[in-house]
Coordinates of C-alpha atoms in Angstrom, one line a residue:
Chain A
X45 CA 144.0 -139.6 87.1
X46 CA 145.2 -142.1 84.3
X47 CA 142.3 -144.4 85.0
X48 CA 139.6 -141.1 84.5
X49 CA 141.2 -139.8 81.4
X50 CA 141.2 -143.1 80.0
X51 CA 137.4 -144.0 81.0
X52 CA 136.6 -140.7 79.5
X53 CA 138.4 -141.1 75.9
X54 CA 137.4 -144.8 75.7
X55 CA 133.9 -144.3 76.8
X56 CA 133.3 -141.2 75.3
X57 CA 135.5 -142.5 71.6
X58 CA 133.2 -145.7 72.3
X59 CA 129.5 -143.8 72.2
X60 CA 130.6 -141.1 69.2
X61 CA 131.5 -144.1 67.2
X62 CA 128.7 -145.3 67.2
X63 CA 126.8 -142.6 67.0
X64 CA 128.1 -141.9 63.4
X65 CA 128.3 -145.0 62.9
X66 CA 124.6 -145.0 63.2
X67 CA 123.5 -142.2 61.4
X68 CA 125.7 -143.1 58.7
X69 CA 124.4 -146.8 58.4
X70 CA 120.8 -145.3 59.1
X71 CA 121.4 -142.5 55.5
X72 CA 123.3 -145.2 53.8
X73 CA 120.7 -148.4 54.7
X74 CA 117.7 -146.5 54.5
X75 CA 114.8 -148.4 53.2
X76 CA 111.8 -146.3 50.9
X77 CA 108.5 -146.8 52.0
X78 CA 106.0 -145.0 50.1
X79 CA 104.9 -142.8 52.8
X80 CA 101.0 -143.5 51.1
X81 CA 101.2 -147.1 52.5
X82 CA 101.7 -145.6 55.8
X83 CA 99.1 -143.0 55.4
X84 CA 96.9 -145.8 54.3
X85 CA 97.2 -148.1 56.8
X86 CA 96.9 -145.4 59.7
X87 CA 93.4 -145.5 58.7
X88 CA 93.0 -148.5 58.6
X89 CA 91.3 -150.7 61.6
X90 CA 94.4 -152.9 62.5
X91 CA 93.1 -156.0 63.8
X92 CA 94.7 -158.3 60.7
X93 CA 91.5 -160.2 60.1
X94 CA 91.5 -160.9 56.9
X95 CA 88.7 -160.4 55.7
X96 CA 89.4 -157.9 53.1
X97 CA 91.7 -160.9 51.0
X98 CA 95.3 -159.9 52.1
X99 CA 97.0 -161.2 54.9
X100 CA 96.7 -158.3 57.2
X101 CA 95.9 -154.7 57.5
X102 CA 99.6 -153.8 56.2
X103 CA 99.6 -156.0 53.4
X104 CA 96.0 -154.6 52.2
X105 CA 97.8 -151.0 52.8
X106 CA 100.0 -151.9 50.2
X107 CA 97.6 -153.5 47.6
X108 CA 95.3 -150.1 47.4
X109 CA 98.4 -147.9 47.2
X110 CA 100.8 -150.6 44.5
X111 CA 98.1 -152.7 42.7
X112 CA 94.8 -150.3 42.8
X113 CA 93.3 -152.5 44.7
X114 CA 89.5 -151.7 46.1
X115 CA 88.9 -149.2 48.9
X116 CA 86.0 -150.5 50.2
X117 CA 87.4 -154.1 50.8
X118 CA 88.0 -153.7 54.6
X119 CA 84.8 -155.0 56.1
X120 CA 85.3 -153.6 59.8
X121 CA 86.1 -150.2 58.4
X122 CA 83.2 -150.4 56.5
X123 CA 81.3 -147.1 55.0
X124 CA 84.2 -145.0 57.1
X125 CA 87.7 -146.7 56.4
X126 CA 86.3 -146.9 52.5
X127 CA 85.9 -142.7 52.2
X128 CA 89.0 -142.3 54.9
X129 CA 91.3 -144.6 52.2
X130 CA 89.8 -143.0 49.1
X131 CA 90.4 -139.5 50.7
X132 CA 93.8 -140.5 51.7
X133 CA 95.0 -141.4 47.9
X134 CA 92.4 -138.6 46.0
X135 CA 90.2 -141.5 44.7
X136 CA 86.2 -141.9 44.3
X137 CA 85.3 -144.3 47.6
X138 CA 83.8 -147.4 46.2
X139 CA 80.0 -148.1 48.0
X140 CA 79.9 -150.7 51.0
X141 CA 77.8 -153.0 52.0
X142 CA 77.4 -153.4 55.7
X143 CA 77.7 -157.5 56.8
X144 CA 76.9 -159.1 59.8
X145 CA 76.9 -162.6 61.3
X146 CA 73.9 -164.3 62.5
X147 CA 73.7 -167.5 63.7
X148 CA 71.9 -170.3 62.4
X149 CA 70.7 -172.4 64.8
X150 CA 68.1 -172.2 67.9
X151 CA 68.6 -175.5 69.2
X152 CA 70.0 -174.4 73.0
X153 CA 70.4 -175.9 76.4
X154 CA 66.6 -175.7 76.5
X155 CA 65.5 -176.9 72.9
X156 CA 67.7 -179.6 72.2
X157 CA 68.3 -183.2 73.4
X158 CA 72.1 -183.6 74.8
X159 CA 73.7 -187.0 74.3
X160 CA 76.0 -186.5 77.6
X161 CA 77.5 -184.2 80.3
X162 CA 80.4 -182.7 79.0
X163 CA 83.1 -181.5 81.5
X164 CA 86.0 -180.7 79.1
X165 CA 87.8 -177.8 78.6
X166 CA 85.3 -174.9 76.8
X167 CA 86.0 -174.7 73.3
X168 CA 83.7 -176.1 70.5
X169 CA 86.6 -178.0 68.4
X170 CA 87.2 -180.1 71.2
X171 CA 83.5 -180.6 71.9
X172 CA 83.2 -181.8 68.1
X173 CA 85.7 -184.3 68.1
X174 CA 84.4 -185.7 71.9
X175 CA 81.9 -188.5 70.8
X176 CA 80.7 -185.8 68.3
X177 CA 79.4 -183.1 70.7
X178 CA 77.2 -183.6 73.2
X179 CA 74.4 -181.9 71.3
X180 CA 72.0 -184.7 69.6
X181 CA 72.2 -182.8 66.7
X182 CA 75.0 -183.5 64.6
X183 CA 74.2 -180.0 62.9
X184 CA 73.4 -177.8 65.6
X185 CA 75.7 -175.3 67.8
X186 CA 77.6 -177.4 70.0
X187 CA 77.6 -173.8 73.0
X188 CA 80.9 -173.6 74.2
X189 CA 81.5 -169.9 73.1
X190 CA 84.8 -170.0 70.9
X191 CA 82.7 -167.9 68.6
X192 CA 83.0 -165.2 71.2
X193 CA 85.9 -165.8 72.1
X194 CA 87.6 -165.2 68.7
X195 CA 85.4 -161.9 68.2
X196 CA 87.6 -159.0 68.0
X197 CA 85.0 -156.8 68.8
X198 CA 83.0 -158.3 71.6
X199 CA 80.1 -158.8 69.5
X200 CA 79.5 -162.0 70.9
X201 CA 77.9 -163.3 74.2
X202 CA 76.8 -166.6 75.2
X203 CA 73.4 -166.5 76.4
X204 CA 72.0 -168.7 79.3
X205 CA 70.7 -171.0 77.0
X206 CA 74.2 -171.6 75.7
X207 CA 73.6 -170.2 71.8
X208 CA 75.8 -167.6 70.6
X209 CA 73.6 -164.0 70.7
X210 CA 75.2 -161.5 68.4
X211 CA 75.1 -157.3 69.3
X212 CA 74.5 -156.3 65.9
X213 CA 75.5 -152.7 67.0
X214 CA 79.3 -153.9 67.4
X215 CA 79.3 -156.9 64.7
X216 CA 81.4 -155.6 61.9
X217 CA 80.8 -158.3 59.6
X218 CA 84.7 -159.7 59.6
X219 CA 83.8 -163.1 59.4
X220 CA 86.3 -164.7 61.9
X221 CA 83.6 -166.2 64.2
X222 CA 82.0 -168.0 61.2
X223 CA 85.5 -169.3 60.5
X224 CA 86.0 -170.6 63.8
X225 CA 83.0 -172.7 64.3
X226 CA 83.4 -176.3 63.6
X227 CA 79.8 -177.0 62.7
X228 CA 79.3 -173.3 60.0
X229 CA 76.5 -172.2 62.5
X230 CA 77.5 -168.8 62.0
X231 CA 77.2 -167.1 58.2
X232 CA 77.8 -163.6 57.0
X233 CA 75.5 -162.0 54.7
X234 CA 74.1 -158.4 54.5
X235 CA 72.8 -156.7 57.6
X236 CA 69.9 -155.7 55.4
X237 CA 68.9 -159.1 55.4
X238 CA 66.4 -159.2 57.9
X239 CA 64.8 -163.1 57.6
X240 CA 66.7 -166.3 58.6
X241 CA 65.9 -169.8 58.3
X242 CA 68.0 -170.5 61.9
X243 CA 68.2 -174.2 61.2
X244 CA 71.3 -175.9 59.6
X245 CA 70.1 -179.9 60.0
X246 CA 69.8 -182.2 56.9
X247 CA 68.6 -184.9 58.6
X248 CA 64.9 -185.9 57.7
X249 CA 61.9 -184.2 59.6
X250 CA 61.0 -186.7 61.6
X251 CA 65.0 -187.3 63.3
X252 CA 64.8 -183.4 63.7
X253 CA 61.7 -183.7 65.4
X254 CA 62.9 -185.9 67.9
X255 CA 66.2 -183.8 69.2
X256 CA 65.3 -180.4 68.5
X257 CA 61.8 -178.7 68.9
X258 CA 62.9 -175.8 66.9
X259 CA 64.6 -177.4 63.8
X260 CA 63.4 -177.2 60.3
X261 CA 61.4 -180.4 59.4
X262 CA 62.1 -180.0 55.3
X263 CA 58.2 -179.8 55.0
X264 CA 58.2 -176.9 52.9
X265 CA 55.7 -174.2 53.2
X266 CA 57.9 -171.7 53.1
X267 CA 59.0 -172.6 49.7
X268 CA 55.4 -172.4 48.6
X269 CA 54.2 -169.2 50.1
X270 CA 57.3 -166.9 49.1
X271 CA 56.6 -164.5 46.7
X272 CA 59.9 -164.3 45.5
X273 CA 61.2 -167.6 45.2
X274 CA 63.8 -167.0 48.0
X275 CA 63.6 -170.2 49.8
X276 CA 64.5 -173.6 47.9
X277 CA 64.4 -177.0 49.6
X278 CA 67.6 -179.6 49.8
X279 CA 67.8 -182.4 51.8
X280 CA 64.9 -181.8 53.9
X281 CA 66.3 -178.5 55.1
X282 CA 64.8 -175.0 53.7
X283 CA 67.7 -172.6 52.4
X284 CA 67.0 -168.6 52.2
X285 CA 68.7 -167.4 48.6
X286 CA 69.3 -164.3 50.1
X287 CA 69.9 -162.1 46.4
X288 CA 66.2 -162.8 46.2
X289 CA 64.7 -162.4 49.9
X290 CA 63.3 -158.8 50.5
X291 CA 62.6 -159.7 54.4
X292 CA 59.1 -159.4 53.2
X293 CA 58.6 -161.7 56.5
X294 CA 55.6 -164.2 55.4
X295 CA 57.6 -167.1 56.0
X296 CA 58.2 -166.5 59.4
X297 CA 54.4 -166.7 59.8
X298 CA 54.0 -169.9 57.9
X299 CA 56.5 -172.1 59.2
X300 CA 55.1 -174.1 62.0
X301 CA 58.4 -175.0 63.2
X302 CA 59.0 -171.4 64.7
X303 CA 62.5 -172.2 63.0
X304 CA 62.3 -169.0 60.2
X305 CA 62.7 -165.9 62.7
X306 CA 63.4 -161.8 62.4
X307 CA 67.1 -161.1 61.7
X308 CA 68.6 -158.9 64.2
X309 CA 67.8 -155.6 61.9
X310 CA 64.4 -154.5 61.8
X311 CA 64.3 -151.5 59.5
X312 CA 65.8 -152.0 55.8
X313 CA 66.7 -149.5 53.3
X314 CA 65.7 -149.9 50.0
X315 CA 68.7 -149.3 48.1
X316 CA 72.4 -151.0 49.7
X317 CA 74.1 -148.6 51.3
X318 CA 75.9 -145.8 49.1
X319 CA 78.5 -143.8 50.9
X320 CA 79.4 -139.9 49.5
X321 CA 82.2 -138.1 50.7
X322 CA 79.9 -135.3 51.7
X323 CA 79.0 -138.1 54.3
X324 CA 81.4 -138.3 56.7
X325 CA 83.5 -135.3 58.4
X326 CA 87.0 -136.5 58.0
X327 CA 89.9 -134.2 59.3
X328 CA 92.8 -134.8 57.1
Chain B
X26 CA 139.1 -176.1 75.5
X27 CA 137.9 -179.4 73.9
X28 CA 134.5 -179.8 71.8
X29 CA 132.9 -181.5 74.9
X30 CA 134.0 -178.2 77.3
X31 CA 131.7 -176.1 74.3
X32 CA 129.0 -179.1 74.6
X33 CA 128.6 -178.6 78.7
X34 CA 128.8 -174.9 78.4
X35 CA 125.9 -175.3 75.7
X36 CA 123.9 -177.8 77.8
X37 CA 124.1 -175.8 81.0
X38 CA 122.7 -172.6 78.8
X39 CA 120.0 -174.5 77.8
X40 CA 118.4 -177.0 80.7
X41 CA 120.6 -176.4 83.7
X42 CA 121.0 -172.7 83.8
X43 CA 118.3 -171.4 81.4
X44 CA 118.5 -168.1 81.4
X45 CA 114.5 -167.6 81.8
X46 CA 113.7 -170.3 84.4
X47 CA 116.6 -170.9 86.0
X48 CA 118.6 -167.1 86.5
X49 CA 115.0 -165.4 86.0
X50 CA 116.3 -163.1 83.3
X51 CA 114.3 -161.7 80.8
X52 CA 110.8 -162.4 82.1
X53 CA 109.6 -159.6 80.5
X54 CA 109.1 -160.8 77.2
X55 CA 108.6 -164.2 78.6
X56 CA 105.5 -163.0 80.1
X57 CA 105.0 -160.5 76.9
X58 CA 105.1 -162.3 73.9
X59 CA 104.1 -166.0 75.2
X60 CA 100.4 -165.2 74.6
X61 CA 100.7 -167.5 71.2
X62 CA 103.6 -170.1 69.9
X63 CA 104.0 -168.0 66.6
X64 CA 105.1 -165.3 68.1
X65 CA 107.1 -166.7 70.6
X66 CA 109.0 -168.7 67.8
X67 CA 110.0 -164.9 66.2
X68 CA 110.8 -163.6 69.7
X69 CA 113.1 -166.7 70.3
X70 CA 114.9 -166.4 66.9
X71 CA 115.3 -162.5 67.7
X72 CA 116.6 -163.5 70.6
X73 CA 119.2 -166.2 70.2
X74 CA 120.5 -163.8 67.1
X75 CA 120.7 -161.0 68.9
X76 CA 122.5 -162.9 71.9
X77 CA 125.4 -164.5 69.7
X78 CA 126.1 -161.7 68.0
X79 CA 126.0 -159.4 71.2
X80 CA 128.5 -162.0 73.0
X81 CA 130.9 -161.7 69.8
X82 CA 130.6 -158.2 69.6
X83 CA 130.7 -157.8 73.8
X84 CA 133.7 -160.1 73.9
X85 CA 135.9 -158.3 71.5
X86 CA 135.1 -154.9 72.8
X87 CA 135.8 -156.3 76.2
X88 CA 138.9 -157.9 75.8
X89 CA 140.9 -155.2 73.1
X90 CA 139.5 -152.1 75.2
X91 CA 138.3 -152.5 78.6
X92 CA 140.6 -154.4 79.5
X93 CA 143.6 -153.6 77.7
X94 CA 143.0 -150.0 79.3
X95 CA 142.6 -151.2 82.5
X96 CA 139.1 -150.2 82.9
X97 CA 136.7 -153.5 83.6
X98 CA 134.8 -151.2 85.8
X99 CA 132.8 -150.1 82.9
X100 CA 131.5 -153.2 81.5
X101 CA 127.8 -152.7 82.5
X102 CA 127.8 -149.1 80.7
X103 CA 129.9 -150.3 78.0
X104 CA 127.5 -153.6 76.7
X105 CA 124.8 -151.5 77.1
X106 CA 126.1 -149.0 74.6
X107 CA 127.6 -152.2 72.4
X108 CA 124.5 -153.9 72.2
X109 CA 121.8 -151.6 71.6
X110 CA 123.8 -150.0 68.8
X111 CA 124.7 -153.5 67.4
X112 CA 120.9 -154.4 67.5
X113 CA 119.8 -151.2 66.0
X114 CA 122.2 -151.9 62.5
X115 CA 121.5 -155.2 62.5
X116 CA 117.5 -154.2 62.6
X117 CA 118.7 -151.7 59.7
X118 CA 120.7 -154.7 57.4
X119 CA 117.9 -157.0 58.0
X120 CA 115.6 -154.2 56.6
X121 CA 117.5 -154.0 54.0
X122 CA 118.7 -157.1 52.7
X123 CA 115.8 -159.0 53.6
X124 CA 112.2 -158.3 54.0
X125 CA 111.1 -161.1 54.8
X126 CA 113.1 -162.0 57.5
X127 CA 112.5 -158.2 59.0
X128 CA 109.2 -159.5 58.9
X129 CA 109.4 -162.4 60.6
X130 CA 112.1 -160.9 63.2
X131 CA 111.5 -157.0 62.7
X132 CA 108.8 -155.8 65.4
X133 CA 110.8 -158.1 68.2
X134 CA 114.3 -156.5 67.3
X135 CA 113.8 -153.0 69.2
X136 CA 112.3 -154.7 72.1
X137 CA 115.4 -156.2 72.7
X138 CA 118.0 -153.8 72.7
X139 CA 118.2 -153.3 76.6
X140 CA 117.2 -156.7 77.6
X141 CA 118.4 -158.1 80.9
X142 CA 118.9 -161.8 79.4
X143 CA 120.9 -160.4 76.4
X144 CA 123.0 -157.8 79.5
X145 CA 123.5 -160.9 81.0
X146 CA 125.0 -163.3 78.3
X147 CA 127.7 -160.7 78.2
X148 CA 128.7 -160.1 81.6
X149 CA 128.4 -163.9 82.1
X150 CA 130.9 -164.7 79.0
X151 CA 133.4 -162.1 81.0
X152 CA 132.8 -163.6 84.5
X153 CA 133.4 -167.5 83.5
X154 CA 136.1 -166.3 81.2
X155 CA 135.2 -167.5 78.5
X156 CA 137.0 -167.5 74.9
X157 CA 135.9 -165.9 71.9
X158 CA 134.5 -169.2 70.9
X159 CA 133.0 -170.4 73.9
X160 CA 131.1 -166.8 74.5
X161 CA 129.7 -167.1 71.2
X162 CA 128.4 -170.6 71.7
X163 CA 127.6 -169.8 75.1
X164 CA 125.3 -167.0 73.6
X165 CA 123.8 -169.2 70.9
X166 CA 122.9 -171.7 73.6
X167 CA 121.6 -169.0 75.6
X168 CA 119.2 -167.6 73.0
X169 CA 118.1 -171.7 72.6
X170 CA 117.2 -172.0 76.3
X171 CA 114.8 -168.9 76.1
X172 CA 113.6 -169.5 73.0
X173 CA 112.8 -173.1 74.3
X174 CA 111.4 -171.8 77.6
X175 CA 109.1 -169.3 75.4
X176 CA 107.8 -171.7 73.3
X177 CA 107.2 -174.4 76.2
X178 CA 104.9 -171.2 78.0
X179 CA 103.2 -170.0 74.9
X180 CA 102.2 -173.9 74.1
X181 CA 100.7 -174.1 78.3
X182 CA 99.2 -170.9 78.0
X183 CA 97.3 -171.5 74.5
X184 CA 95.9 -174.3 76.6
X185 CA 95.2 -172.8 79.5
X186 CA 93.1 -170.1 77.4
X187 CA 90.5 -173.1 76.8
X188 CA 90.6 -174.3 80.3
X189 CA 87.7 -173.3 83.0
X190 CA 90.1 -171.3 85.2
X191 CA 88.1 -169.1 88.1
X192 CA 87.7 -165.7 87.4
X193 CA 90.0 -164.0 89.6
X194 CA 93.1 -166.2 88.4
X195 CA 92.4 -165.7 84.9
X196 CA 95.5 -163.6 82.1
X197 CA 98.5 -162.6 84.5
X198 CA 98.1 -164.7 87.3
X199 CA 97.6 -168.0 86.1
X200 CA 100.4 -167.3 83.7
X201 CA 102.7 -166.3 86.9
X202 CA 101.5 -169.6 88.6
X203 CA 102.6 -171.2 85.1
X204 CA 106.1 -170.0 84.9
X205 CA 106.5 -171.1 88.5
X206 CA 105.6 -174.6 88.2
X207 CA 107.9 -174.7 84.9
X208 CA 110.5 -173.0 86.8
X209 CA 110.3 -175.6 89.6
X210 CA 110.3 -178.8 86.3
X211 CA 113.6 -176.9 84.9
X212 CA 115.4 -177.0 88.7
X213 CA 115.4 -180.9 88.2
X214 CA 117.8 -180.4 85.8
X215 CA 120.5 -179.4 88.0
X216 CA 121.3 -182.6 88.8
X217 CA 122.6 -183.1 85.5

C-alpha cells in the first residue's frame, strides 16, 4: 500500500511538474517569428537550391518579408511562387522569366574518340581528375550522369549515347546541374532561347576535327550569316550572345558542322513572360 | 574512482561498447540521418548533448527520488518523462539564446526525445552504478561513440552513392549490408 501511494505521488508530482514547468518555460521562452516568414515560405518550393541568392528556402522567406527583397527570385517557383509570395504579403508580383538548362555538347559515346575504358566509380569529378576523362576531348561531357543525379526534379536522363538529355517539361531552371559539372557543359539561359551552338571546345578546327565529328571547327559562317550579330568567334569556338539571338534559326542551316541545333523549345513568345494576378487561381 | 576508472568507462562508450554498433541502439537515426556527413555531424552533436545532460538530469532524479522512495521499479517510465521534458526546454533555451546553434542542432532535437540510445545511457549509468560524475562522462562518451559511428556511415554511404551497386541492393539495403560489416570492424575492439 505504501509502495502504490508513493509511485502515485512521486510519479504523478513528477509529470505535473513538468508539465508547468513546460508551459511556463514554453510562455516565458517564447521566440517571435513573424508569422509572414512562415506564410511565405509555405509557398515556397523547399528544395534549398539556391538559386534565388540566399542560402535556402527559409532564409529567402525571410529576405522578401525583412529586407523587401524580390518576389520573383525563386527560379523553381517560377511564374507561380512569384504571384503566390506577392499575394501572400499584398505586393505587385514582379514578372519572371522562365530558365532552363541545355547542354552544350554533342560529342557522345558514338561522336567522340575515348582515350581509354574507364571502370571507376560513375561520377564525372572523378572521371575528370582520372588521366583527364576518358573523353578525347578535353572540353566535352565526360557521361557519367552526376548532372542527373544532382537534379532535384528528375529533369535529367542519360541517354544511350551517354550525353545528358534534359525534359524541358520538368527543368525548372535552378541551375544545380550546371554547378555540378566539372567541364560547364551545362548553362542556364532563357527557355525562349530556342538556338544553341552545342559545342564548348577551344581547341583549333582541325584537333576538333579529329576527336569529335560534331564539334565546332571556329570556321565561322555563322558569325557571317546572322542577321543580328548574335554569334561572335573566340578562340576558334563560335559563342551565341543570347540578348541578341531571336532563334531566327539560319545558323543552324549554315553550319556544316551540324554542331548549332534547335533548343528544346520550339514555339517562342514574343514578349518574356509577364505574369498578372488575374493569371493564376490561388486559394488563400 | 580514479581519472583512469572515468578514462575506461569513456573508452568502452566509444570503441568497445558503442552504443550504435556494438548494443545496436539507436539505429534509427543511424540509418536516418547518415545519408550525408553534415548532417550526421548535427545529429551527433544533438546527440552527445542531449545524452550528458539526460544522464545528469536521469542520475539525480534517480538517486534523490526513486530510490530514496523505494521505488526503482519505475525507472523506465520515469527517464522517459525526465528526458523528453529536459530535451523539449533545452530545444526552447537554445531557441532562445542562440539561433544559430538551434540552427545547426534545432530540427534533430525533437527527434530525439524518446530515443532508445539516449533510454539507454540512463538505465545503463543506474545498472553499472555509476556516480554522478562517471554517468555524466559515461554519457558524454556515449554521445561520442554514435556520433563517431554516424559520421564513419554517412562518409561509406556518400561513397557508395557513386559506386555501380546492382539495382536491387541499391538505398536501404546496401546501407544495412554497411552497418553490418562496420558492426563486425567495431567487435574487434573488444579485445581491448
Amino acid at each position: 500500500m505504501n509502495t502504490l501511494v508513493s509511485s502515485v505521488v512521486a510519479l504523478g508530482g513528477l509529470g505535473v511538474t513538468v508539465g508547468l514547468g513546460l508551459a511556463y518555460a514554453s510562455i516565458k521562452l517564447s521566440v517571435k517569428v513573424d508569422p509572414l516568414i512562415e506564410k511565405v515560405r509555405d509557398v515556397l518550393p523547399g528544395i534549398n537550391c539556391g538559386a534565388c541568392g540566399f542560402t535556402g528556402c527559409n532564409a529567402y522567406a525571410e529576405a522578401v518579408v525583412t529586407e523587401n527583397a524580390k518576389t520573383n527570385l525563386c527560379i523553381p517557383g517560377g511564374a507561380r511562387t512569384s504571384v503566390e509570395v506577392a499575394l501572400t504579403l499584398g505586393v505587385e508580383p514582379e514578372a519572371t522569366r522562365k530558365l532552363s538548362a541545355r547542354v552544350l555538347c554533342q560529342g557522345g559515346n558514338a561522336e567522340t574518340v575515348r582515350k581509354f575504358e574507364y571502370q571507376g566509380v560513375s561520377s564525372c569529378h572523378v572521371l575528370n581528375q582520372t588521366a583527364g576523362g576518358d573523353n578525347a576531348c578535353p572540353f566535352g561531357c565526360l557521361g557519367q550522369g552526376s548532372c542527373a543525379v544532382v537534379c532535384p526534379f528528375d529533369a535529367i536522363h542519360m541517354n544511350e549515347n551517354g550525353l545528358p538529355e534534359i525534359n524541358i517539361s520538368k527543368c525548372t531552371g535552378c541551375g544545380l546541374c550546371a554547378g555540378e559539372c566539372p567541364r560547364s557543359v551545362i548553362i542556364v539561359t532563357e527557355a525562349e532561347h530556342a538556338v544553341d551552338i552545342r559545342c564548348r571546345s577551344t581547341d583549333k578546327g582541325g584537333v576538333v576535327k579529329k576527336y569529335c565529328q560534331p564539334g565546332c571547327i571556329g570556321c565561322g559562317r555563322c558569325v557571317k550569316i546572322c542577321p543580328f550579330e548574335a554569334i561572335e568567334l573566340k578562340d576558334s569556338l563560335a559563342r551565341t550572345l543570347y540578348e541578341k539571338c531571336t532563334s531566327c534559326g539560319i545558323c543552324v542551316k549554315e553550319c556544316p558542322q551540324n554542331t548549332i541545333t534547335r533548343g528544346p523549345l520550339f514555339q517562342r513568345s514574343a514578349a518574356p513572360h509577364t505574369v498578372h494576378k488575374q493569371c493564376c487561381s490561388i486559394d488563400n | 574512482m580514479g581519472f583512469g576508472s572515468l578514462v575506461s568507462i569513456a573508452i568502452s562508450a566509444i570503441l568497445v561498447n558503442n552504443f550504435v554498433l556494438s548494443r545496436f541502439l539507436g539505429i534509427c537515426p543511424f540509418i536516418g540521418v547518415s545519408k550525408d556527413t553534415e548532417s550526421a555531424l548535427g545529429m551527433g552533436m544533438a546527440v552527445t548533448f542531449v545524452m550528458t545532460l539526460a544522464s545528469i538530469a536521469t542520475w539525480t532524479i534517480n538517486r534523490f527520488l526513486l530510490v530514496a522512495l523505494g521505488i526503482t521499479y519505475l525507472q523506465t517510465v520515469t527517464f522517459i518523462l525526465v528526458i523528453a521534458a529536459l530535451v523539449q526546454l533545452v530545444e526552447m533555451i537554445v531557441q532562445k539564446t542562440s539561433p544559430t546553434l538551434y540552427q545547426a542542432l534545432g530540427i534533430y532535437l525533437p527527434l530525439i526525445t524518446t530515443n532508445c540510445a539516449i533510454l539507454g545511457v540512463a538505465l545503463l549509468n543506474e545498472q553499472e552504478g555509476y556516480s554522478l560524475v562517471e554517468s555524466t562522462v559515461h554519457g558524454f562518451a556515449a554521445g561520442i561513440g554514435f556520433s563517431l559511428a554516424l559520421l564513419l556511415m554517412a562518409g561509406l554511404r556518400e561513397r557508395i552513392n557513386y559506386a555501380d551497386i546492382p539495382q536491387p541492393l541499391r538505398g536501404i539495403p546496401i546501407a544495412f549490408i554497411t552497418a553490418t560489416l562496420l558492426s563486425l570492424a567495431f567487435f574487434g575492439f573488444s579485445g581491448l
